[in-house]
N, CA, C and O atoms as CSV, one atom per row, in Angstrom:
chain,resi,resn,atom,element,x,y,z
A,1,MET,N,N,70.848,57.325,115.465
A,1,MET,CA,C,71.737,58.477,115.306
A,1,MET,C,C,72.222,58.588,113.858
A,1,MET,O,O,72.133,59.619,113.191
A,2,LEU,N,N,72.673,57.587,113.491
A,2,LEU,CA,C,73.580,57.390,112.128
A,2,LEU,C,C,72.510,57.569,110.865
A,2,LEU,O,O,72.857,57.960,109.750
A,3,ARG,N,N,71.329,57.261,111.184
A,3,ARG,CA,C,70.269,57.291,110.233
A,3,ARG,C,C,69.979,58.808,109.731
A,3,ARG,O,O,69.587,59.097,108.600
A,4,GLU,N,N,70.232,59.679,110.735
A,4,GLU,CA,C,69.985,61.081,110.500
A,4,GLU,C,C,71.224,61.717,110.043
A,4,GLU,O,O,71.150,62.721,109.334
A,5,ASP,N,N,72.322,61.239,110.376
A,5,ASP,CA,C,73.792,61.824,109.837
A,5,ASP,C,C,74.737,60.710,109.917
A,5,ASP,O,O,75.330,60.358,110.937
A,6,ALA,N,N,74.833,60.145,108.665
A,6,ALA,CA,C,76.009,58.998,108.592
A,6,ALA,C,C,77.333,59.476,108.744
A,6,ALA,O,O,78.220,58.624,108.725
A,7,LEU,N,N,77.657,60.692,108.894
A,7,LEU,CA,C,78.821,61.217,109.026
A,7,LEU,C,C,79.195,61.767,110.418
A,7,LEU,O,O,80.212,62.435,110.601
A,8,TRP,N,N,78.392,61.475,111.303
A,8,TRP,CA,C,78.441,61.978,112.792
A,8,TRP,C,C,79.574,61.184,113.497
A,8,TRP,O,O,79.276,60.124,114.048
A,9,GLU,N,N,80.674,61.567,113.510
A,9,GLU,CA,C,81.814,60.782,114.159
A,9,GLU,C,C,81.370,60.572,115.657
A,9,GLU,O,O,81.541,59.433,116.092
A,10,GLU,N,N,80.879,61.411,116.419
A,10,GLU,CA,C,80.712,61.066,117.773
A,10,GLU,C,C,79.739,59.888,118.011
A,10,GLU,O,O,79.879,59.169,119.001
A,11,ALA,N,N,78.706,59.679,117.066
A,11,ALA,CA,C,77.850,58.467,117.236
A,11,ALA,C,C,78.783,57.318,117.018
A,11,ALA,O,O,78.754,56.319,117.737
A,12,TYR,N,N,79.631,57.473,115.992
A,12,TYR,CA,C,80.554,56.153,115.920
A,12,TYR,C,C,81.284,55.856,117.010
A,12,TYR,O,O,81.352,54.686,117.387
A,13,ARG,N,N,81.938,56.874,117.679
A,13,ARG,CA,C,82.765,56.788,118.902
A,13,ARG,C,C,81.910,56.036,120.003
A,13,ARG,O,O,82.328,55.055,120.618
A,14,LEU,N,N,80.761,56.565,120.165
A,14,LEU,CA,C,79.856,56.161,121.187
A,14,LEU,C,C,79.537,54.579,120.942
A,14,LEU,O,O,79.509,53.769,121.868
A,15,LEU,N,N,79.321,54.273,119.700
A,15,LEU,CA,C,79.038,52.941,119.485
A,15,LEU,C,C,80.261,52.007,119.678
A,15,LEU,O,O,80.157,50.911,120.228
A,16,MET,N,N,81.290,52.445,119.249
A,16,MET,CA,C,82.651,51.840,119.325
A,16,MET,C,C,82.912,51.497,120.793
A,16,MET,O,O,83.147,50.349,121.168
A,17,TYR,N,N,82.854,52.652,121.671
A,17,TYR,CA,C,83.191,52.546,123.108
A,17,TYR,C,C,82.213,51.569,123.797
A,17,TYR,O,O,82.571,50.768,124.661
A,18,SER,N,N,80.814,51.713,123.294
A,18,SER,CA,C,79.921,50.786,124.064
A,18,SER,C,C,80.077,49.370,123.857
A,18,SER,O,O,79.972,48.567,124.784
A,19,HIS,N,N,80.320,49.049,122.698
A,19,HIS,CA,C,80.688,47.691,122.330
A,19,HIS,C,C,81.962,47.318,122.924
A,19,HIS,O,O,82.046,46.241,123.515
A,20,TYR,N,N,82.904,48.054,122.832
A,20,TYR,CA,C,84.261,47.753,123.771
A,20,TYR,C,C,83.963,47.553,125.201
A,20,TYR,O,O,84.554,46.648,125.789
A,21,GLN,N,N,83.119,48.290,125.825
A,21,GLN,CA,C,82.862,48.133,127.145
A,21,GLN,C,C,82.073,46.839,127.593
A,21,GLN,O,O,82.103,46.304,128.701
A,22,LEU,N,N,81.371,46.466,126.487
A,22,LEU,CA,C,80.519,45.107,126.514
A,22,LEU,C,C,81.360,43.925,126.177
A,22,LEU,O,O,80.849,42.809,126.082
A,23,GLN,N,N,82.600,44.125,125.997
A,23,GLN,CA,C,83.665,43.093,125.561
A,23,GLN,C,C,83.294,42.444,124.158
A,23,GLN,O,O,83.418,41.266,123.823
A,24,ASN,N,N,82.844,43.435,123.482
A,24,ASN,CA,C,82.585,42.856,121.841
A,24,ASN,C,C,83.408,43.748,121.038
A,24,ASN,O,O,82.973,44.742,120.456
A,25,ARG,N,N,84.743,43.307,121.032
A,25,ARG,CA,C,85.674,44.127,120.392
A,25,ARG,C,C,85.551,43.965,118.935
A,25,ARG,O,O,85.886,44.900,118.208
A,26,SER,N,N,85.091,42.841,118.431
A,26,SER,CA,C,84.844,42.716,116.882
A,26,SER,C,C,83.736,43.609,116.354
A,26,SER,O,O,83.814,44.071,115.215
A,27,LEU,N,N,82.647,43.879,117.196
A,27,LEU,CA,C,81.702,44.762,116.695
A,27,LEU,C,C,82.139,46.234,116.857
A,27,LEU,O,O,81.777,47.108,116.069
A,28,ALA,N,N,82.891,46.448,117.862
A,28,ALA,CA,C,83.519,47.870,117.989
A,28,ALA,C,C,84.355,48.206,116.774
A,28,ALA,O,O,84.286,49.297,116.208
A,29,LEU,N,N,85.093,47.285,116.427
A,29,LEU,CA,C,86.071,47.559,115.199
A,29,LEU,C,C,85.212,47.574,113.925
A,29,LEU,O,O,85.542,48.360,113.037
A,30,LYS,N,N,84.209,46.831,113.758
A,30,LYS,CA,C,83.291,47.044,112.516
A,30,LYS,C,C,82.612,48.402,112.565
A,30,LYS,O,O,82.323,48.968,111.512
A,31,TRP,N,N,82.361,48.917,113.683
A,31,TRP,CA,C,81.800,50.394,113.568
A,31,TRP,C,C,82.847,51.223,113.216
A,31,TRP,O,O,82.583,52.123,112.419
A,32,TYR,N,N,84.141,51.107,113.691
A,32,TYR,CA,C,85.224,51.877,113.190
A,32,TYR,C,C,85.400,51.893,111.800
A,32,TYR,O,O,85.493,52.944,111.166
A,33,GLU,N,N,85.455,50.659,111.245
A,33,GLU,CA,C,85.519,50.485,109.852
A,33,GLU,C,C,84.545,51.134,108.867
A,33,GLU,O,O,84.805,51.610,107.762
A,34,LYS,N,N,83.313,51.051,109.529
A,34,LYS,CA,C,82.103,51.729,108.768
A,34,LYS,C,C,82.412,53.231,108.925
A,34,LYS,O,O,82.282,53.901,107.901
A,35,CYS,N,N,82.781,53.831,109.994
A,35,CYS,CA,C,83.078,55.295,110.016
A,35,CYS,C,C,84.159,55.673,109.029
A,35,CYS,O,O,84.077,56.661,108.301
A,36,VAL,N,N,85.259,54.761,109.048
A,36,VAL,CA,C,86.324,55.266,108.002
A,36,VAL,C,C,85.733,55.113,106.598
A,36,VAL,O,O,86.023,56.010,105.806
A,37,GLN,N,N,84.982,54.160,106.184
A,37,GLN,CA,C,84.337,53.938,104.957
A,37,GLN,C,C,83.536,55.217,104.646
A,37,GLN,O,O,83.775,55.915,103.661
A,38,GLN,N,N,82.675,55.454,105.452
A,38,GLN,CA,C,81.665,56.635,105.268
A,38,GLN,C,C,82.426,57.894,105.092
A,38,GLN,O,O,82.048,58.697,104.239
A,39,LEU,N,N,83.491,58.142,105.841
A,39,LEU,CA,C,84.282,59.352,105.740
A,39,LEU,C,C,85.027,59.540,104.519
A,39,LEU,O,O,85.172,60.626,103.958
A,40,GLN,N,N,85.518,58.375,104.114
A,40,GLN,CA,C,86.307,58.307,102.734
A,40,GLN,C,C,85.440,58.473,101.565
A,40,GLN,O,O,85.797,59.155,100.605
A,41,GLN,N,N,84.397,57.915,101.613
A,41,GLN,CA,C,83.404,57.961,100.395
A,41,GLN,C,C,82.697,59.324,100.262
A,41,GLN,O,O,82.541,59.844,99.157
A,42,GLU,N,N,82.296,59.862,101.342
A,42,GLU,CA,C,81.557,61.141,101.358
A,42,GLU,C,C,82.491,62.293,101.349
A,42,GLU,O,O,82.185,63.203,100.579
A,43,LEU,N,N,83.585,62.434,102.062
A,43,LEU,CA,C,84.226,63.514,102.332
A,43,LEU,C,C,85.762,63.416,101.866
A,43,LEU,O,O,86.480,64.416,101.887
A,44,ASN,N,N,86.182,62.288,101.487
A,44,ASN,CA,C,87.510,61.928,101.077
A,44,ASN,C,C,88.402,62.418,102.254
A,44,ASN,O,O,89.318,63.217,102.057
A,45,THR,N,N,88.107,61.912,103.490
A,45,THR,CA,C,88.999,62.279,104.614
A,45,THR,C,C,89.159,61.073,105.594
A,45,THR,O,O,88.701,59.970,105.293
A,46,THR,N,N,89.756,61.278,106.665
A,46,THR,CA,C,90.094,60.273,107.684
A,46,THR,C,C,89.292,60.564,109.050
A,46,THR,O,O,88.718,61.641,109.214
A,47,PRO,N,N,89.285,59.692,109.881
A,47,PRO,CA,C,88.572,60.154,111.086
A,47,PRO,C,C,89.402,61.076,112.011
A,47,PRO,O,O,90.625,61.156,111.896
A,48,MET,N,N,88.673,61.790,112.961
A,48,MET,CA,C,89.315,62.768,113.784
A,48,MET,C,C,90.131,62.180,114.725
A,48,MET,O,O,89.949,61.008,115.055
A,49,GLU,N,N,91.028,62.871,115.207
A,49,GLU,CA,C,91.881,62.308,116.328
A,49,GLU,C,C,91.159,61.564,117.456
A,49,GLU,O,O,91.598,60.492,117.872
A,50,SER,N,N,89.932,62.193,118.004
A,50,SER,CA,C,89.238,61.551,118.978
A,50,SER,C,C,88.823,60.167,118.652
A,50,SER,O,O,88.956,59.258,119.471
A,51,THR,N,N,88.372,60.006,117.588
A,51,THR,CA,C,88.085,58.639,116.921
A,51,THR,C,C,89.094,57.785,116.879
A,51,THR,O,O,88.893,56.604,117.166
A,52,MET,N,N,90.184,58.181,116.561
A,52,MET,CA,C,91.481,57.339,116.494
A,52,MET,C,C,91.788,56.928,117.808
A,52,MET,O,O,92.183,55.784,118.031
A,53,THR,N,N,91.630,57.804,118.730
A,53,THR,CA,C,91.942,57.444,120.211
A,53,THR,C,C,91.164,56.477,120.732
A,53,THR,O,O,91.716,55.710,121.520
A,54,VAL,N,N,89.753,56.278,120.438
A,54,VAL,CA,C,88.948,55.193,120.784
A,54,VAL,C,C,89.356,53.862,120.160
A,54,VAL,O,O,89.339,52.770,120.728
A,55,TYR,N,N,89.801,54.171,118.647
A,55,TYR,CA,C,90.221,52.976,118.110
A,55,TYR,C,C,91.500,52.304,118.828
A,55,TYR,O,O,91.568,51.098,119.065
A,56,ASP,N,N,92.403,53.146,119.110
A,56,ASP,CA,C,93.632,52.775,119.934
A,56,ASP,C,C,93.465,52.086,121.162
A,56,ASP,O,O,94.211,51.188,121.552
A,57,LEU,N,N,92.317,52.589,121.861
A,57,LEU,CA,C,91.885,52.002,123.118
A,57,LEU,C,C,91.386,50.554,122.865
A,57,LEU,O,O,91.726,49.616,123.585
A,58,ILE,N,N,90.574,50.434,121.817
A,58,ILE,CA,C,90.076,49.111,121.480
A,58,ILE,C,C,91.161,48.191,121.094
A,58,ILE,O,O,91.181,47.057,121.572
A,59,MET,N,N,92.064,48.588,120.269
A,59,MET,CA,C,93.297,47.779,119.666
A,59,MET,C,C,94.210,47.431,120.936
A,59,MET,O,O,94.764,46.334,121.002
A,60,GLY,N,N,94.353,48.401,121.946
A,60,GLY,CA,C,95.296,48.012,123.015
A,60,GLY,C,C,94.833,46.909,123.848
A,60,GLY,O,O,95.535,46.497,124.772
């Protein structure tokens, strides 16, 4: 998914949530960090609220 569009946040959310469900919190957080990094570098922006909601779920 991300090879086609490295800025597609829904793909990051799916990966984050999938790894969270597999009890792999560290990998879920790595995908979040990658998302933040890509958005900052390419668009100089932060993740959408829905992405932050998944992040909060992982951190909770």
